[in-house]
Amino acid sequence: MPSSAFTFKKSIATVSLSGTLPEKLEAAAAIGFDGVEIFENDLLTFDGSPADVRRIAEGLGLEITIFQPFRDFEAMPDPIRARNLDRAERKFDVMQELGTDLVLVCSNVQPSAIDDPARAAADLAEMAERAQRRNLRVGYEALAWGRHVNRWRQAWNIVQRADHPALGLIVDSFHTLALNDDPSGIADLPGDRIFFVQLADAPTLSMDVLSWSRHFRNFPGQGQLPVRRFLDAVLASGYRGPLSLEIFNDEFRAAPARLTALDGLRSLIHVEAEAGFGPGLPAPPVCHGVEFLEFAVDAAARDKLSALLGSLGFRHAGRHRSKDVDLYRQGGVNLVLNSEEDSAASEHFQMHGPSVCAMAFTVDDAARTIARAEALRCVLWRERVGDGERKIPALRAPDGTLIYLVDGKEARRSIWEDDFHLFAEEPAGQEAAPQPPHGPPLLGIDHVAQALPFGRMDSFVLFYRTVFGFVPESLWELPDPYGLIRSRALVSPDAEPGRGVRLPLNISESRRTATGRFVSATSGAGVHHIAFATADADALVTDRLAAGAPFLPIPANYYDDLAVKHPLDDATLATLKDRELLYDRDEQGEFLHAYTDSFDDRFFFEVVERRGGYRQFGAVNAAVRMAVQAQLREGARPELYLD
Amino acid sequence: MPSSAFTFKKSIATVSLSGTLPEKLEAAAAIGFDGVEIFENDLLTFDGSPADVRRIAEGLGLEITIFQPFRDFEAMPDPIRARNLDRAERKFDVMQELGTDLVLVCSNVQPSAIDDPARAAADLAEMAERAQRRNLRVGYEALAWGRHVNRWRQAWNIVQRADHPALGLIVDSFHTLALNDDPSGIADLPGDRIFFVQLADAPTLSMDVLSWSRHFRNFPGQGQLPVRRFLDAVLASGYRGPLSLEIFNDEFRAAPARLTALDGLRSLIHVEAEAGFGPGLPAPPVCHGVEFLEFAVDAAARDKLSALLGSLGFRHAGRHRSKDVDLYRQGGVNLVLNSEEDSAASEHFQMHGPSVCAMAFTVDDAARTIARAEALRCVLWRERVGDGERKIPALRAPDGTLIYLVDGKEARRSIWEDDFHLFAEEPAGQEAAPQPPHGPPLLGIDHVAQALPFGRMDSFVLFYRTVFGFVPESLWELPDPYGLIRSRALVSPDAEPGRGVRLPLNISESRRTATGRFVSATSGAGVHHIAFATADADALVTDRLAAGAPFLPIPANYYDDLAVKHPLDDATLATLKDRELLYDRDEQGEFLHAYTDSFDDRFFFEVVERRGGYRQFGAVNAAVRMAVQAQLREGARPELYLD
């Protein structure tokens, strides 16, 4: 649905990116930004002249959209006022060398600033008059922690009162939304009096606004501020200048500049399209579910994993027509074990060890989804295919994991029939398959949890939110015995039990936690656990335990406390305890689940039963799971400490 | 000054330490705690019974001082009230198995809790009555975010009103001090009605008190709360129960349990002594300055470093009588290059590469300082010495770096004359020394900055604060091009220009910053830069530049901005720019300084001139230094980007 409306210049402040100034400029240009804000500190620490910066930017095809910030200017007592005008002249020199005509003046934070809008207006008019003589312009912005001016309307009143053509307003979504100020009135301003627009999002945090702004801003779509409402108001004013990202974020400061720049551009393309501008974006997919997961394994890991899957009730259901690729299947769940040499999977195995190298989502329209992903600057991927084999379109997640898109409009099973020899019951030429399970089959994949390297959460949230339209759920803090894990699930909007896609994302600052160890062991992000949906966890676990499935033992203390916490009848409690099922409930429903021990301290499986409208993931029980896994791994059993 | 007063039982909550429950108990016992608080979650996730926990603790000689927390008990509407009493009975069962007689009830946070102290008192009296039947006791604590009860006085009023011998008050320094509540009234309570005391400190943060409490608490002496005032009030009441540490801290959760436990015990020993209880501590030393720094080098690094020191004006002034150890000297500064094989220094070199392996402080009384360090559970160190050589007492900093203590009461130069052949002018059998400098000599070592692994700041702050009595200065955030660095200096109380000890400590979450790279390269903490004091930075740098000292080039943009920021006359500005000196000023005075490029991307040197009462470290200029060092390292010079 291209809207073919006006496309905005896209800009990013150098402070948003890591590196030296040339590295920042290079990254912004390589990713495709039209311009950059030169943050003054980046200039001061740069070993070259402003004219050098201009030449580098020009060589890279980047416009310098603004020079910023100029601080503590307006409404100062008299001797300082004159000095401040001199200061301004010196910075005008720099701007002319840089080749930018706009400077950002942010509202004064000095205790000695005078609370007098008339004086502020007079000072800004004088500065604008001097700027105009050099064909320069001045933009005035209300800082959220400005001494006397901290709302856009105050800044606008001062700009109006100054009434100078070279003086305009600058608005920044963070400064407005962080104070819970209403942006809607911006729509009524004359758009050409808004000289510049900065966009930033942020997570909702209860802390002082200055610290919040300096450390926790992020790109629109990564946080929780109503940036869309702000932008709608700004665009309704008729503003058609650049949309620019000014982000102070500790993690961005440490991340490779190109990764951050890519996220920034993706974010801008997305908010522009949401606001009905730019070339437009195809609609996000309707995700029906996870069609399959593919593991990169070698022969040894394949045998070990297939034994584990057998104990969980999976059947060896097929073999690829041309590759060393095996299909394991149970109910609605397809797991692919890829041990093909010299393949993308074997490369993945070499880099990351036994791990999930691809996920496949079933979507309503794969081609449209790919077009959307491409417009959002995703990396697409085409695999080598044999004659007559089916080509499945795919893109790469931010960690490089492949996401295949299986088109729900086509016959879903054909992807298996085209590419695989499917076995009826007992595969020919194979050892006897494990006994088919007596218990209930799996309904499908309930969720796929990923461990991310520290600092990468925002990047993944933006990817799934913009490309797939998934919705971020609230943040959980899970106490691993060796450090805290932060977890946030991205969920397809229409997810129901046995339907849709749910992706809990986990990060940990500590390298000693299960998440941290996973990231170290695999040198990156990846699937940390896979949860299968069932309608009867009790029967399923009973059956699979008999087949030797390695479900975790759960401490008796857990059940003693459960009995205290929840009004469970004795029979239910006895069943839970007997099957060592974990339990949670909320106002919508109940949740029964069991985890396996981990495969090579990497990934593990879970079985979940959702009753009623329970939509969470049993986060309250994660601490038990992690402690038990740690005890098994460390051999830290009580008998070791007893005589 | 041993006070030989009452010594308190020292206890720590299991939530303060990382690991499985047995690991936590083991660490607390190994370090020397008398008891532990069993945090309920640690019990729930433990794969053994409460009786097992009791046996493990008994085997380790640990008392279980309390079981906690019991939440949301008092003043609930009626059907829940009965259920809550049942809940209590079940937890009493657990306590009896655990072998502890005390449970912590924290004030109710439920929205449905009734705001009625009489009802709260009646509920707690009933609970206490039931506890008493089993010889158990109940302690009631005001949570800072309790629904209706959040101050110790409210909790005390309810305890008084309940008037039951098995019900007492529990106070926690964090809950009182975080709300800025006055603890002094606690002194007037009957001490035997206070059943338990928890101590926690925290940095001053402007955020919601729940998040602050859950993530940022630390041990007394590591934060900024007036814990001492709180403790004085508590002890004045006559309370003689355990002093227990209950710390929720993300970094502690990730750190090895024994390291955290050691810090905790050190903290308790210190606050107890400060309060005039326990066996007492010898007074902290008066630190006159840094007598010498010792570098671990091999032959190649020694030659390279000696050339660098030569360019900075150091003279090869002596050689150790029995070891491959060389002395470089200038003015009041002694640098020792240790290339002795099979020594502690060579071990250090093998683990960490060329780096500082020891610092020596000149103190008023080395023996007293060692006694204090030992009482605070520091690791002491004795070196192998040759016949007639001087034995210098030493202790290990938390990173293992040696800190020698040179006794100021003895003749300071004797340590050099006893152990070294000192050269008069030209060392015999050596190549010609560099030209003696014409410029002014160095006054001494101004400061020694250390890079610490992420998460270890609190540990070092506690060490220098308790053992040496150093004072932590305010926290700075320094923008390295590749991530943020946090810096806090510990300074001896009587530091003046050329006198005292100043130790800026730096940490960075990012592994790409100078600090992060240092920590990676050396696998640990260590000295990152050494600043020499001079009375005339201009003359000194002019002279040393002529000798080839690798001082950093400073961007011209820096001086353009300096002219705008500070009212400097043109001559001063020209001098600064010509010598490429960095500049800062505050209300007390001025600061001129210059950095060298780094030695193997590890450590570097600085020359500083303090004028007037300037006490800072030029943190505003750190960004310039880091950017220039990065540009030199990366070769990211503007010409590369220009045609």
Short mmCIF file of N, CA and C in Angstrom, two decimals, chain B residues 222 251-252 255-256 259-260 262-263 397-400 451-462 505-507 525:
data_model
loop_
_atom_site.label_atom_id
_atom_site.label_comp_id
_atom_site.label_asym_id
_atom_site.label_seq_id
_atom_site.Cartn_x
_atom_site.Cartn_y
_atom_site.Cartn_z
N GLN B 222 29.81 1.21 50.74
CA GLN B 222 29.90 1.23 49.28
C GLN B 222 28.98 2.28 48.68
N GLU B 251 24.81 -6.70 40.26
CA GLU B 251 26.21 -7.10 40.09
C GLU B 251 26.60 -8.20 41.07
N PHE B 252 26.09 -8.11 42.29
CA PHE B 252 26.38 -9.15 43.28
C PHE B 252 25.79 -10.49 42.83
N ALA B 255 28.41 -11.93 40.55
CA ALA B 255 29.81 -12.07 40.99
C ALA B 255 30.01 -13.39 41.74
N PRO B 256 31.23 -13.90 41.75
CA PRO B 256 31.50 -15.10 42.55
C PRO B 256 31.12 -14.86 44.01
N LEU B 259 33.74 -13.70 46.71
CA LEU B 259 34.19 -12.31 46.61
C LEU B 259 33.18 -11.39 47.27
N THR B 260 31.91 -11.63 46.97
CA THR B 260 30.86 -10.79 47.55
C THR B 260 30.81 -10.97 49.06
N LEU B 262 33.18 -11.80 51.07
CA LEU B 262 34.33 -11.14 51.69
C LEU B 262 34.08 -9.64 51.83
N ASP B 263 33.56 -9.03 50.77
CA ASP B 263 33.23 -7.60 50.87
C ASP B 263 32.21 -7.35 51.97
N ALA B 397 45.50 -5.72 46.82
CA ALA B 397 44.24 -5.05 46.47
C ALA B 397 43.27 -6.12 45.95
N PRO B 398 41.99 -5.77 45.78
CA PRO B 398 41.02 -6.79 45.34
C PRO B 398 41.36 -7.43 43.99
N ASP B 399 42.17 -6.78 43.17
CA ASP B 399 42.55 -7.39 41.90
C ASP B 399 43.84 -8.18 42.02
N GLY B 400 44.40 -8.28 43.21
CA GLY B 400 45.64 -9.01 43.38
C GLY B 400 46.88 -8.13 43.28
N ALA B 451 41.80 0.73 35.80
CA ALA B 451 40.66 0.20 35.05
C ALA B 451 40.20 -1.07 35.76
N LEU B 452 38.91 -1.14 36.05
CA LEU B 452 38.38 -2.30 36.78
C LEU B 452 37.42 -3.08 35.89
N PRO B 453 37.37 -4.39 36.07
CA PRO B 453 36.35 -5.15 35.34
C PRO B 453 34.96 -4.66 35.74
N PHE B 454 34.05 -4.73 34.80
CA PHE B 454 32.68 -4.28 35.07
C PHE B 454 32.12 -5.03 36.26
N GLY B 455 31.47 -4.30 37.15
CA GLY B 455 30.85 -4.93 38.31
C GLY B 455 31.73 -4.93 39.54
N ARG B 456 32.97 -4.43 39.43
CA ARG B 456 33.88 -4.52 40.57
C ARG B 456 34.12 -3.18 41.28
N MET B 457 33.46 -2.14 40.83
CA MET B 457 33.70 -0.82 41.42
C MET B 457 33.44 -0.83 42.94
N ASP B 458 32.29 -1.36 43.34
CA ASP B 458 31.92 -1.33 44.76
C ASP B 458 32.97 -2.02 45.63
N SER B 459 33.53 -3.07 45.10
CA SER B 459 34.51 -3.85 45.85
C SER B 459 35.77 -3.02 46.12
N PHE B 460 36.23 -2.32 45.10
CA PHE B 460 37.43 -1.48 45.26
C PHE B 460 37.15 -0.26 46.14
N VAL B 461 35.99 0.33 45.97
CA VAL B 461 35.63 1.48 46.81
C VAL B 461 35.66 1.07 48.28
N LEU B 462 35.06 -0.08 48.58
CA LEU B 462 35.04 -0.55 49.96
C LEU B 462 36.44 -0.80 50.50
N LEU B 505 39.11 5.39 39.80
CA LEU B 505 38.76 4.02 39.40
C LEU B 505 37.79 4.10 38.25
N ASN B 506 38.07 3.39 37.17
CA ASN B 506 37.25 3.46 35.97
C ASN B 506 36.66 2.10 35.62
N ILE B 507 35.40 2.10 35.23
CA ILE B 507 34.79 0.87 34.72
C ILE B 507 34.03 1.19 33.44
N ALA B 525 41.92 -6.23 36.47
CA ALA B 525 42.02 -4.82 36.79
C ALA B 525 43.48 -4.41 36.76
#
